[in-house]
Short mmCIF file of C-alpha atoms in Angstrom, two decimals:
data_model
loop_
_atom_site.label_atom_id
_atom_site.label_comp_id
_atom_site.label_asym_id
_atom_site.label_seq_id
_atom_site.Cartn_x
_atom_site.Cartn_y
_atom_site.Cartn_z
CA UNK X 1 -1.46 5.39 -20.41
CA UNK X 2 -0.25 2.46 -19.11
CA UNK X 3 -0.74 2.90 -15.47
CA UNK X 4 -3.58 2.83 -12.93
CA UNK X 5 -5.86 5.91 -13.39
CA UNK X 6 -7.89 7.56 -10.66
CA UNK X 7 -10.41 10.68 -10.76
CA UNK X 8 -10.42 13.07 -9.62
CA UNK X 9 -6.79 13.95 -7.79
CA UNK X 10 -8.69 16.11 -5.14
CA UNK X 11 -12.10 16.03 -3.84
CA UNK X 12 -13.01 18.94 -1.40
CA UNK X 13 -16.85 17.94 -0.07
CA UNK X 14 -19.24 19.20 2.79
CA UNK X 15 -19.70 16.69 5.61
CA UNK X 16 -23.36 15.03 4.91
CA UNK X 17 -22.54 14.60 1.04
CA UNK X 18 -21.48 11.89 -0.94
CA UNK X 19 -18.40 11.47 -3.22
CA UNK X 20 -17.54 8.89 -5.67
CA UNK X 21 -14.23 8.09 -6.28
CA UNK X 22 -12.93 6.08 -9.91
CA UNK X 23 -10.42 3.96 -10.22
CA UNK X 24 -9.05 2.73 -14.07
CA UNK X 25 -6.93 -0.50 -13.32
CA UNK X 26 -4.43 -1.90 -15.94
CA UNK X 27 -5.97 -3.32 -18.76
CA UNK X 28 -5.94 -6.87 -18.36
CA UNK X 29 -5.93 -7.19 -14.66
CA UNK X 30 -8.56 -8.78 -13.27
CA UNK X 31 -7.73 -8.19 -9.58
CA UNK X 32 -8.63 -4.40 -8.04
CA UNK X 33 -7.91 -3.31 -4.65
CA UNK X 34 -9.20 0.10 -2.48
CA UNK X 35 -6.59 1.37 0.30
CA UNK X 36 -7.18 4.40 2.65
CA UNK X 37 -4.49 6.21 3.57
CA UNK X 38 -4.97 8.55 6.68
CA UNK X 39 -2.07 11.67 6.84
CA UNK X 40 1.07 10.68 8.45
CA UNK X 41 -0.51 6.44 8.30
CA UNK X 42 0.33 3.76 6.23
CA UNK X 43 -2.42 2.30 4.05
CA UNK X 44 -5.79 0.19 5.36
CA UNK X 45 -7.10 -2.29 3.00
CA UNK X 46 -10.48 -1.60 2.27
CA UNK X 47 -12.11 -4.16 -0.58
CA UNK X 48 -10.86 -6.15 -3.12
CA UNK X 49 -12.42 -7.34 -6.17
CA UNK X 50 -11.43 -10.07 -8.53
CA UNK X 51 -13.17 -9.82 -11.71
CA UNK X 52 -16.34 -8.00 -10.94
CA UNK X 53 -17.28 -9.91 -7.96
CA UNK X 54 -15.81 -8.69 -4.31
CA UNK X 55 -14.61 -11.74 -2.01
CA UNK X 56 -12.98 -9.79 0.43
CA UNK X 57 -14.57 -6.26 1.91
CA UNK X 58 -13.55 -6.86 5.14
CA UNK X 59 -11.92 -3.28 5.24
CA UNK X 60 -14.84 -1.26 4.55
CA UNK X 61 -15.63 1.19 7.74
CA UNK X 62 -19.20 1.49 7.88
CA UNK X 63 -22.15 0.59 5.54
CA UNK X 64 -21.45 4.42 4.15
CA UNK X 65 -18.83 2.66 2.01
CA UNK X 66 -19.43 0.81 -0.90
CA UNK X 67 -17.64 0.10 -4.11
CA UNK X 68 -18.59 -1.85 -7.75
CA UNK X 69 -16.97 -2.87 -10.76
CA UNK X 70 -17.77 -3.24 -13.95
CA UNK X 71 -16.78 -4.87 -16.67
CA UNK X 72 -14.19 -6.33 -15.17
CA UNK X 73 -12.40 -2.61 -15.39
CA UNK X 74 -13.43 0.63 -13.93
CA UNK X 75 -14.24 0.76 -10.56
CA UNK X 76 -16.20 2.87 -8.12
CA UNK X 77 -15.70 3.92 -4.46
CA UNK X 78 -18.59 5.86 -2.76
CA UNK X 79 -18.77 7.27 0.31
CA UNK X 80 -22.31 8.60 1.68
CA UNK X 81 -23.40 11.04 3.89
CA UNK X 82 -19.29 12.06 4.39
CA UNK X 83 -18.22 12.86 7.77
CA UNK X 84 -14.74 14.83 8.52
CA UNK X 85 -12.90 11.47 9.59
CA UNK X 86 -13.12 10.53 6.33
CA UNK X 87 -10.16 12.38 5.09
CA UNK X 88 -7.74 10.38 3.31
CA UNK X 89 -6.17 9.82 0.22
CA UNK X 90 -7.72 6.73 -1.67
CA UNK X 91 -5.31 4.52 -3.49
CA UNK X 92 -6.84 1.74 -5.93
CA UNK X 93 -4.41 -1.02 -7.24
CA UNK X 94 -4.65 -3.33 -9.48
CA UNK X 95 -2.92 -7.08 -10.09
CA UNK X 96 -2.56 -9.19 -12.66
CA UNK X 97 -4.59 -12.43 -11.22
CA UNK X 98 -5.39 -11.51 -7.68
CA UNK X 99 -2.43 -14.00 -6.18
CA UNK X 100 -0.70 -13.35 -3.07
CA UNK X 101 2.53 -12.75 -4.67
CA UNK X 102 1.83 -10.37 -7.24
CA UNK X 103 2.80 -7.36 -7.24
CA UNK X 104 0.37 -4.86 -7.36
CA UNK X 105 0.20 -1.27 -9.23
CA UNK X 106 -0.85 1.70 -7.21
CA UNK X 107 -2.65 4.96 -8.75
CA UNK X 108 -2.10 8.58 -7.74
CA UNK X 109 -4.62 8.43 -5.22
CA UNK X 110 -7.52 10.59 -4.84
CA UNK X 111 -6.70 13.21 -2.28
CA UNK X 112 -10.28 13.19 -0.23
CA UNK X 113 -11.22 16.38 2.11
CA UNK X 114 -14.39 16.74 3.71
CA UNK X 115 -15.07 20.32 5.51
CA UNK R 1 -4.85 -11.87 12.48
CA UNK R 2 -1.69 -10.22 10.55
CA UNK R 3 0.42 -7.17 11.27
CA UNK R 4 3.24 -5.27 10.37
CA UNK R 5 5.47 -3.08 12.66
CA UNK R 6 7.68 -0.27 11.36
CA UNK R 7 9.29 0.80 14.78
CA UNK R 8 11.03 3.72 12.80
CA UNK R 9 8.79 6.37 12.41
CA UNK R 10 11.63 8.80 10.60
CA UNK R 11 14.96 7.88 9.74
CA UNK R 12 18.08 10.81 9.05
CA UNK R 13 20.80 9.46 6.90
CA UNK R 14 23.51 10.91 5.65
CA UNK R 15 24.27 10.38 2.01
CA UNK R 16 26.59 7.86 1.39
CA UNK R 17 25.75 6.41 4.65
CA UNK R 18 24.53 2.82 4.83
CA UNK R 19 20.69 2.21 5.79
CA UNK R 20 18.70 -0.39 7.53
CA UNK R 21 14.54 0.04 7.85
CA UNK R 22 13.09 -2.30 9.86
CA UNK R 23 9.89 -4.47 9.33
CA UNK R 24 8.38 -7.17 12.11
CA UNK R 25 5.32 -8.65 10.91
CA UNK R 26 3.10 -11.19 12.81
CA UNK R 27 1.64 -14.23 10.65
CA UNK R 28 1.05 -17.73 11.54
CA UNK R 29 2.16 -19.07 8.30
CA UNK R 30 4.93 -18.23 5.62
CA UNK R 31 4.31 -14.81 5.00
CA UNK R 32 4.36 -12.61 1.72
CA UNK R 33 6.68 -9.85 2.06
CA UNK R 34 7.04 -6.89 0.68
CA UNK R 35 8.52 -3.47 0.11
CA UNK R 36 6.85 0.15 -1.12
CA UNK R 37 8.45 3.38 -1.66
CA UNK R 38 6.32 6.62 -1.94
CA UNK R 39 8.04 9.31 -2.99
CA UNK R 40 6.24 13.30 -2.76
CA UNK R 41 4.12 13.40 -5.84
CA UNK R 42 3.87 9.86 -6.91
CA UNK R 43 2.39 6.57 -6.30
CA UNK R 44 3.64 3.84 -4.36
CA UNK R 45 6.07 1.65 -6.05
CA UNK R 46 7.16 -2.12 -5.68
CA UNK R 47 11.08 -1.66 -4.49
CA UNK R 48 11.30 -6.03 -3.64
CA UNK R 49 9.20 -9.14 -2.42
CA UNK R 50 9.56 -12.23 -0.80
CA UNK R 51 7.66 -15.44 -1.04
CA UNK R 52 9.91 -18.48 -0.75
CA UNK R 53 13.32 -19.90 -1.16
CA UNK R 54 16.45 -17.47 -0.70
CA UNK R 55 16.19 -15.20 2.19
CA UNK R 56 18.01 -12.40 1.05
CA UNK R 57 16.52 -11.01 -1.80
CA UNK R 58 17.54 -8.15 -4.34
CA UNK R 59 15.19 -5.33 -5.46
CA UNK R 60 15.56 -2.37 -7.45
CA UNK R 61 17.63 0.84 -7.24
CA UNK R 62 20.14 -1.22 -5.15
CA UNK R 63 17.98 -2.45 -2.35
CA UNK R 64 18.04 -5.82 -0.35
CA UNK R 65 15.91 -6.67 1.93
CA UNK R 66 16.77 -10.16 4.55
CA UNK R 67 13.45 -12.61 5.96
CA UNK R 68 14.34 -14.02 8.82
CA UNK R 69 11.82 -16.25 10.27
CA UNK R 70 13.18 -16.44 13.42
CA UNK R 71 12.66 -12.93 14.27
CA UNK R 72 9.64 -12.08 12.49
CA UNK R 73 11.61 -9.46 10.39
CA UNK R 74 12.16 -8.19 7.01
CA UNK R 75 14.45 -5.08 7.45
CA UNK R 76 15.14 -3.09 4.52
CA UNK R 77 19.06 -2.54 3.40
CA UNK R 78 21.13 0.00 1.21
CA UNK R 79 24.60 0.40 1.55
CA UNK R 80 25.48 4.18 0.33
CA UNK R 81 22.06 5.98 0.43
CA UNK R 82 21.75 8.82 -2.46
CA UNK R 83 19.86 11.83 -1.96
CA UNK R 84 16.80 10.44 -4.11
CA UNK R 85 16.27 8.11 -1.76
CA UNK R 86 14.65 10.03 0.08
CA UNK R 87 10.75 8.89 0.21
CA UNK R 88 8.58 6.88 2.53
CA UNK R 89 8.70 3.27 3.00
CA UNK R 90 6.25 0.93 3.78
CA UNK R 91 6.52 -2.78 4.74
CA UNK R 92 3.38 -5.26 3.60
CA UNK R 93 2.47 -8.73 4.27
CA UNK R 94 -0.06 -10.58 2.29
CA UNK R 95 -1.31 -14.11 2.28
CA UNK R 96 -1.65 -16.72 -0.38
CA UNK R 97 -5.56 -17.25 0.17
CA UNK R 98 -6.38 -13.50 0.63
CA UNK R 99 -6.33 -12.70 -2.46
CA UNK R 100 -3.70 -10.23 -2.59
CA UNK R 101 -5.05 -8.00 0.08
CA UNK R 102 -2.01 -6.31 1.91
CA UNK R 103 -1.54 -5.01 5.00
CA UNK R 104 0.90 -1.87 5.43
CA UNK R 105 2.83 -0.90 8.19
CA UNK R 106 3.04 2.58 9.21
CA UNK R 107 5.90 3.83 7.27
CA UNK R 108 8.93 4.84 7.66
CA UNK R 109 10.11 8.33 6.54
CA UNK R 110 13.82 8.55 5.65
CA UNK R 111 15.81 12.17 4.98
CA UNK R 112 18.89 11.99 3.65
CA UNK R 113 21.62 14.79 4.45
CA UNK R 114 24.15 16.48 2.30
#
């Protein structure tokens, strides 16, 4: 496919575990963004990576959150030791070249529950 | 530091009707602006943006959207809302040296009504 790929499309986890979360970006972008989005909220920047370096993680919670990429493609959220307030869906994006005017490409999200 | 106000929380239209979402943001230079639709099921998706020159720019599936420095504002516009329509929009600013990162407004949930 063409789009922005993310696995899974639900997570159900057990507050104290962790979860990793995958993002697929369009091929050829080099820019790759993590949003939270909280039910009934609009979306909270969380990192952003161009290339596979990460300029900006001002958005990051806590040091429980933590994210790579490789390759200059695939990307990786985790979250350890999960706590209930952690429930979100997580939205990656991805952009062409990382400028402020480009328009970026959102996944399906990865629908995040923690019990 | 930059913001984005949706005072709307839900909108009822009827269809047909005309619509007008608002959007204040706060930003100490000329802001990126932009527009996101969510609709139940699927991702967000890029209705219009603004970076420079005309103020009143076009977007897809009929939709305009107005800056107007002045106010702070970038309100949304349709004039005969269809049932699909219905969705969530979201209002984002970015910056030209932050890389793209985006900052969302709350949303604004629109029904439309037979």
């Amino acid at each position: 496919g063409a789009g922005v790929s993310q696995s899974p499309s639900n997570k159900v986890t057990e507050k104290g575990k962790d979860v990793e979360l995958r993002c697929d970006p369009i091929s050829g972008h080099t820019a790759l963004y993590w949003y939270r989005q909280r039910l009934g909220q609009g979306l909270e920047f969380l990192i952003y990576f161009q290339g596979n370096s990460a300029p900006d993680k001002s958005g990051l919670p806590s040091d429980r959150f933590s994210a790579e990429r490789t390759g200059e493609s695939v990307s990786t959220l985790t979250i350890q030791r999960t706590q209930q307030e952690d429930s979100a869906v997580y939205l990656c994006a991805s952009s062409l070249a990382g400028q402020g005017i480009d328009e970026q490409f959102f996944g399906p999200g990865t629908r995040l529950t923690v019990l | 530091a930059q913001s984005v106000t949706q005072p709307d929380i839900h909108i009822t239209v009827s269809e047909g009707a005309s619509l007008e979402l608002r959007c204040n943001y706060s930003y100490g230079a000329t802001p990126y602006l932009f527009w996101y639709v969510q609709s139940p099921g699927q991702g967000l998706q890029l209705l219009l943006k603004y970076f420079s020159g005309d103020t009143l720019v076009q977007g897809i599936k009929g939709f305009e959207a107005e800056f107007k420095r002045s106010q702070s504002s970038f309100n949304l516009r349709k004039p005969s809302v269809h049932w699909s329509d219905a969705a969530e929009y979201f209002c984002a600013v970015g910056a030209y040296n932050q890389g793209g990162k985006l900052i969302f407004g709350q949303g604004t949930e629109l029904s439309v009504k037979p």
